[in-house]
Amino acid sequence: MKPLTPEYTLEVLQQIESFSADAKPAKIEETAERLKSLNYQPMLLIDVPEFLKMTRTDLIRFIRNLTSQRKTDLTEQHLSLLLYHYRLLMRLRQNEAEAWDEVSELVEND
């Protein structure tokens, strides 16, 4: 695994900042509750409190806090997984059928 670099961190943060606007709070809550009822837990390499309810701003703040701690064990994969699962979460909040199918497959394989 590649160690996390400031350049990669900046790239990830820029991608997140370019995402479309967050879903409405009610939709964020509804999606989180639906995912919890499915016992869905994204596979992340780090503990991310309340990930299912995070907004873009929350995620950016989390990454900045995480990387400011200067942990040497952080890798690009840590942020890649966060980014992947947040993109999936955004699609779920838009009620994209293919995203819900993907979650169903993930839950069934666990």
JSON list of C-alpha atoms in Angstrom, two decimals:
[
{"chain": "A", "resi": 1, "resn": "MET", "atom": "CA", "xyz": [0.00, 0.00, 0.00]},
{"chain": "A", "resi": 2, "resn": "LYS", "atom": "CA", "xyz": [1.22, 3.45, -0.88]},
{"chain": "A", "resi": 3, "resn": "PRO", "atom": "CA", "xyz": [1.78, 5.81, 2.04]},
{"chain": "A", "resi": 4, "resn": "LEU", "atom": "CA", "xyz": [-0.55, 8.78, 2.13]},
{"chain": "A", "resi": 5, "resn": "THR", "atom": "CA", "xyz": [0.99, 11.90, 0.63]},
{"chain": "A", "resi": 6, "resn": "PRO", "atom": "CA", "xyz": [-0.15, 15.53, 0.92]},
{"chain": "A", "resi": 7, "resn": "GLU", "atom": "CA", "xyz": [-0.64, 15.56, -2.86]},
{"chain": "A", "resi": 8, "resn": "TYR", "atom": "CA", "xyz": [-3.00, 12.60, -2.80]},
{"chain": "A", "resi": 9, "resn": "THR", "atom": "CA", "xyz": [-4.88, 14.07, 0.16]},
{"chain": "A", "resi": 10, "resn": "LEU", "atom": "CA", "xyz": [-5.34, 17.33, -1.74]},
{"chain": "A", "resi": 11, "resn": "GLU", "atom": "CA", "xyz": [-6.55, 15.44, -4.81]},
{"chain": "A", "resi": 12, "resn": "VAL", "atom": "CA", "xyz": [-9.18, 13.60, -2.74]},
{"chain": "A", "resi": 13, "resn": "LEU", "atom": "CA", "xyz": [-10.31, 16.79, -1.01]},
{"chain": "A", "resi": 14, "resn": "GLN", "atom": "CA", "xyz": [-10.67, 18.54, -4.37]},
{"chain": "A", "resi": 15, "resn": "GLN", "atom": "CA", "xyz": [-12.77, 15.67, -5.69]},
{"chain": "A", "resi": 16, "resn": "ILE", "atom": "CA", "xyz": [-15.07, 15.85, -2.67]},
{"chain": "A", "resi": 17, "resn": "GLU", "atom": "CA", "xyz": [-15.40, 19.62, -2.99]},
{"chain": "A", "resi": 18, "resn": "SER", "atom": "CA", "xyz": [-16.46, 19.17, -6.62]},
{"chain": "A", "resi": 19, "resn": "PHE", "atom": "CA", "xyz": [-19.33, 16.83, -5.73]},
{"chain": "A", "resi": 20, "resn": "SER", "atom": "CA", "xyz": [-22.87, 18.05, -6.24]},
{"chain": "A", "resi": 21, "resn": "ALA", "atom": "CA", "xyz": [-24.74, 19.59, -3.33]},
{"chain": "A", "resi": 22, "resn": "ASP", "atom": "CA", "xyz": [-25.66, 17.39, -0.40]},
{"chain": "A", "resi": 23, "resn": "ALA", "atom": "CA", "xyz": [-29.04, 15.77, -0.22]},
{"chain": "A", "resi": 24, "resn": "LYS", "atom": "CA", "xyz": [-31.59, 17.36, 2.06]},
{"chain": "A", "resi": 25, "resn": "PRO", "atom": "CA", "xyz": [-31.16, 16.49, 5.75]},
{"chain": "A", "resi": 26, "resn": "ALA", "atom": "CA", "xyz": [-34.35, 14.41, 5.76]},
{"chain": "A", "resi": 27, "resn": "LYS", "atom": "CA", "xyz": [-33.08, 12.32, 2.83]},
{"chain": "A", "resi": 28, "resn": "ILE", "atom": "CA", "xyz": [-29.69, 11.85, 4.51]},
{"chain": "A", "resi": 29, "resn": "GLU", "atom": "CA", "xyz": [-31.44, 10.60, 7.66]},
{"chain": "A", "resi": 30, "resn": "GLU", "atom": "CA", "xyz": [-33.85, 8.38, 5.72]},
{"chain": "A", "resi": 31, "resn": "THR", "atom": "CA", "xyz": [-31.01, 6.76, 3.75]},
{"chain": "A", "resi": 32, "resn": "ALA", "atom": "CA", "xyz": [-28.93, 6.21, 6.89]},
{"chain": "A", "resi": 33, "resn": "GLU", "atom": "CA", "xyz": [-31.87, 4.53, 8.65]},
{"chain": "A", "resi": 34, "resn": "ARG", "atom": "CA", "xyz": [-32.60, 2.33, 5.66]},
{"chain": "A", "resi": 35, "resn": "LEU", "atom": "CA", "xyz": [-28.95, 1.25, 5.49]},
{"chain": "A", "resi": 36, "resn": "LYS", "atom": "CA", "xyz": [-28.89, 0.53, 9.22]},
{"chain": "A", "resi": 37, "resn": "SER", "atom": "CA", "xyz": [-32.00, -1.63, 8.86]},
{"chain": "A", "resi": 38, "resn": "LEU", "atom": "CA", "xyz": [-30.09, -3.68, 6.27]},
{"chain": "A", "resi": 39, "resn": "ASN", "atom": "CA", "xyz": [-27.16, -3.98, 8.71]},
{"chain": "A", "resi": 40, "resn": "TYR", "atom": "CA", "xyz": [-25.02, -2.26, 6.11]},
{"chain": "A", "resi": 41, "resn": "GLN", "atom": "CA", "xyz": [-21.61, -1.11, 7.29]},
{"chain": "A", "resi": 42, "resn": "PRO", "atom": "CA", "xyz": [-19.17, 0.16, 4.69]},
{"chain": "A", "resi": 43, "resn": "MET", "atom": "CA", "xyz": [-15.77, -1.50, 4.71]},
{"chain": "A", "resi": 44, "resn": "LEU", "atom": "CA", "xyz": [-13.45, 1.27, 5.81]},
{"chain": "A", "resi": 45, "resn": "LEU", "atom": "CA", "xyz": [-9.96, 0.88, 7.18]},
{"chain": "A", "resi": 46, "resn": "ILE", "atom": "CA", "xyz": [-10.56, 3.51, 9.85]},
{"chain": "A", "resi": 47, "resn": "ASP", "atom": "CA", "xyz": [-13.36, 4.30, 12.26]},
{"chain": "A", "resi": 48, "resn": "VAL", "atom": "CA", "xyz": [-15.57, 7.05, 10.85]},
{"chain": "A", "resi": 49, "resn": "PRO", "atom": "CA", "xyz": [-18.26, 8.00, 13.37]},
{"chain": "A", "resi": 50, "resn": "GLU", "atom": "CA", "xyz": [-21.68, 8.52, 11.80]},
{"chain": "A", "resi": 51, "resn": "PHE", "atom": "CA", "xyz": [-20.36, 7.94, 8.28]},
{"chain": "A", "resi": 52, "resn": "LEU", "atom": "CA", "xyz": [-23.84, 7.19, 6.95]},
{"chain": "A", "resi": 53, "resn": "LYS", "atom": "CA", "xyz": [-25.02, 10.66, 7.98]},
{"chain": "A", "resi": 54, "resn": "MET", "atom": "CA", "xyz": [-21.97, 12.61, 6.80]},
{"chain": "A", "resi": 55, "resn": "THR", "atom": "CA", "xyz": [-22.25, 15.59, 4.52]},
{"chain": "A", "resi": 56, "resn": "ARG", "atom": "CA", "xyz": [-19.51, 16.76, 2.17]},
{"chain": "A", "resi": 57, "resn": "THR", "atom": "CA", "xyz": [-18.42, 19.32, 4.74]},
{"chain": "A", "resi": 58, "resn": "ASP", "atom": "CA", "xyz": [-18.32, 16.66, 7.46]},
{"chain": "A", "resi": 59, "resn": "LEU", "atom": "CA", "xyz": [-16.20, 14.38, 5.28]},
{"chain": "A", "resi": 60, "resn": "ILE", "atom": "CA", "xyz": [-13.77, 17.16, 4.37]},
{"chain": "A", "resi": 61, "resn": "ARG", "atom": "CA", "xyz": [-13.44, 18.12, 8.02]},
{"chain": "A", "resi": 62, "resn": "PHE", "atom": "CA", "xyz": [-12.89, 14.48, 8.99]},
{"chain": "A", "resi": 63, "resn": "ILE", "atom": "CA", "xyz": [-10.14, 13.99, 6.40]},
{"chain": "A", "resi": 64, "resn": "ARG", "atom": "CA", "xyz": [-8.42, 17.23, 7.37]},
{"chain": "A", "resi": 65, "resn": "ASN", "atom": "CA", "xyz": [-8.50, 16.25, 11.05]},
{"chain": "A", "resi": 66, "resn": "LEU", "atom": "CA", "xyz": [-7.30, 12.75, 10.27]},
{"chain": "A", "resi": 67, "resn": "THR", "atom": "CA", "xyz": [-4.39, 13.88, 8.13]},
{"chain": "A", "resi": 68, "resn": "SER", "atom": "CA", "xyz": [-3.38, 16.68, 10.49]},
{"chain": "A", "resi": 69, "resn": "GLN", "atom": "CA", "xyz": [-2.65, 14.04, 13.14]},
{"chain": "A", "resi": 70, "resn": "ARG", "atom": "CA", "xyz": [0.30, 12.97, 10.97]},
{"chain": "A", "resi": 71, "resn": "LYS", "atom": "CA", "xyz": [-0.28, 9.27, 11.48]},
{"chain": "A", "resi": 72, "resn": "THR", "atom": "CA", "xyz": [2.38, 7.39, 9.59]},
{"chain": "A", "resi": 73, "resn": "ASP", "atom": "CA", "xyz": [0.17, 4.35, 9.09]},
{"chain": "A", "resi": 74, "resn": "LEU", "atom": "CA", "xyz": [-2.28, 6.14, 6.80]},
{"chain": "A", "resi": 75, "resn": "THR", "atom": "CA", "xyz": [-2.23, 5.01, 3.19]},
{"chain": "A", "resi": 76, "resn": "GLU", "atom": "CA", "xyz": [-3.82, 6.14, -0.04]},
{"chain": "A", "resi": 77, "resn": "GLN", "atom": "CA", "xyz": [-6.17, 3.19, 0.34]},
{"chain": "A", "resi": 78, "resn": "HIS", "atom": "CA", "xyz": [-7.65, 4.71, 3.52]},
{"chain": "A", "resi": 79, "resn": "LEU", "atom": "CA", "xyz": [-8.81, 7.77, 1.60]},
{"chain": "A", "resi": 80, "resn": "SER", "atom": "CA", "xyz": [-9.69, 5.81, -1.54]},
{"chain": "A", "resi": 81, "resn": "LEU", "atom": "CA", "xyz": [-12.14, 3.68, 0.42]},
{"chain": "A", "resi": 82, "resn": "LEU", "atom": "CA", "xyz": [-13.65, 6.74, 2.08]},
{"chain": "A", "resi": 83, "resn": "LEU", "atom": "CA", "xyz": [-14.11, 8.34, -1.32]},
{"chain": "A", "resi": 84, "resn": "TYR", "atom": "CA", "xyz": [-15.59, 5.20, -2.89]},
{"chain": "A", "resi": 85, "resn": "HIS", "atom": "CA", "xyz": [-18.10, 4.65, -0.10]},
{"chain": "A", "resi": 86, "resn": "TYR", "atom": "CA", "xyz": [-19.08, 8.31, 0.07]},
{"chain": "A", "resi": 87, "resn": "ARG", "atom": "CA", "xyz": [-19.78, 8.31, -3.68]},
{"chain": "A", "resi": 88, "resn": "LEU", "atom": "CA", "xyz": [-21.94, 5.23, -3.18]},
{"chain": "A", "resi": 89, "resn": "LEU", "atom": "CA", "xyz": [-23.70, 6.96, -0.30]},
{"chain": "A", "resi": 90, "resn": "MET", "atom": "CA", "xyz": [-24.44, 9.98, -2.51]},
{"chain": "A", "resi": 91, "resn": "ARG", "atom": "CA", "xyz": [-25.97, 7.69, -5.14]},
{"chain": "A", "resi": 92, "resn": "LEU", "atom": "CA", "xyz": [-28.08, 5.98, -2.47]},
{"chain": "A", "resi": 93, "resn": "ARG", "atom": "CA", "xyz": [-29.34, 9.35, -1.27]},
{"chain": "A", "resi": 94, "resn": "GLN", "atom": "CA", "xyz": [-30.48, 10.03, -4.84]},
{"chain": "A", "resi": 95, "resn": "ASN", "atom": "CA", "xyz": [-32.33, 6.70, -4.70]},
{"chain": "A", "resi": 96, "resn": "GLU", "atom": "CA", "xyz": [-30.34, 5.29, -7.61]},
{"chain": "A", "resi": 97, "resn": "ALA", "atom": "CA", "xyz": [-31.54, 1.72, -8.15]},
{"chain": "A", "resi": 98, "resn": "GLU", "atom": "CA", "xyz": [-28.11, 0.42, -9.22]},
{"chain": "A", "resi": 99, "resn": "ALA", "atom": "CA", "xyz": [-26.56, 1.76, -6.01]},
{"chain": "A", "resi": 100, "resn": "TRP", "atom": "CA", "xyz": [-29.17, -0.03, -3.90]},
{"chain": "A", "resi": 101, "resn": "ASP", "atom": "CA", "xyz": [-28.48, -3.22, -5.90]},
{"chain": "A", "resi": 102, "resn": "GLU", "atom": "CA", "xyz": [-24.79, -2.83, -5.11]},
{"chain": "A", "resi": 103, "resn": "VAL", "atom": "CA", "xyz": [-25.55, -2.52, -1.39]},
{"chain": "A", "resi": 104, "resn": "SER", "atom": "CA", "xyz": [-27.81, -5.56, -1.53]},
{"chain": "A", "resi": 105, "resn": "GLU", "atom": "CA", "xyz": [-24.99, -7.58, -3.07]},
{"chain": "A", "resi": 106, "resn": "LEU", "atom": "CA", "xyz": [-22.54, -6.35, -0.43]},
{"chain": "A", "resi": 107, "resn": "VAL", "atom": "CA", "xyz": [-24.92, -7.20, 2.41]},
{"chain": "A", "resi": 108, "resn": "GLU", "atom": "CA", "xyz": [-25.70, -10.66, 0.98]},
{"chain": "A", "resi": 109, "resn": "ASN", "atom": "CA", "xyz": [-21.98, -11.48, 0.64]},
{"chain": "A", "resi": 110, "resn": "ASP", "atom": "CA", "xyz": [-21.23, -10.69, 4.28]}
]
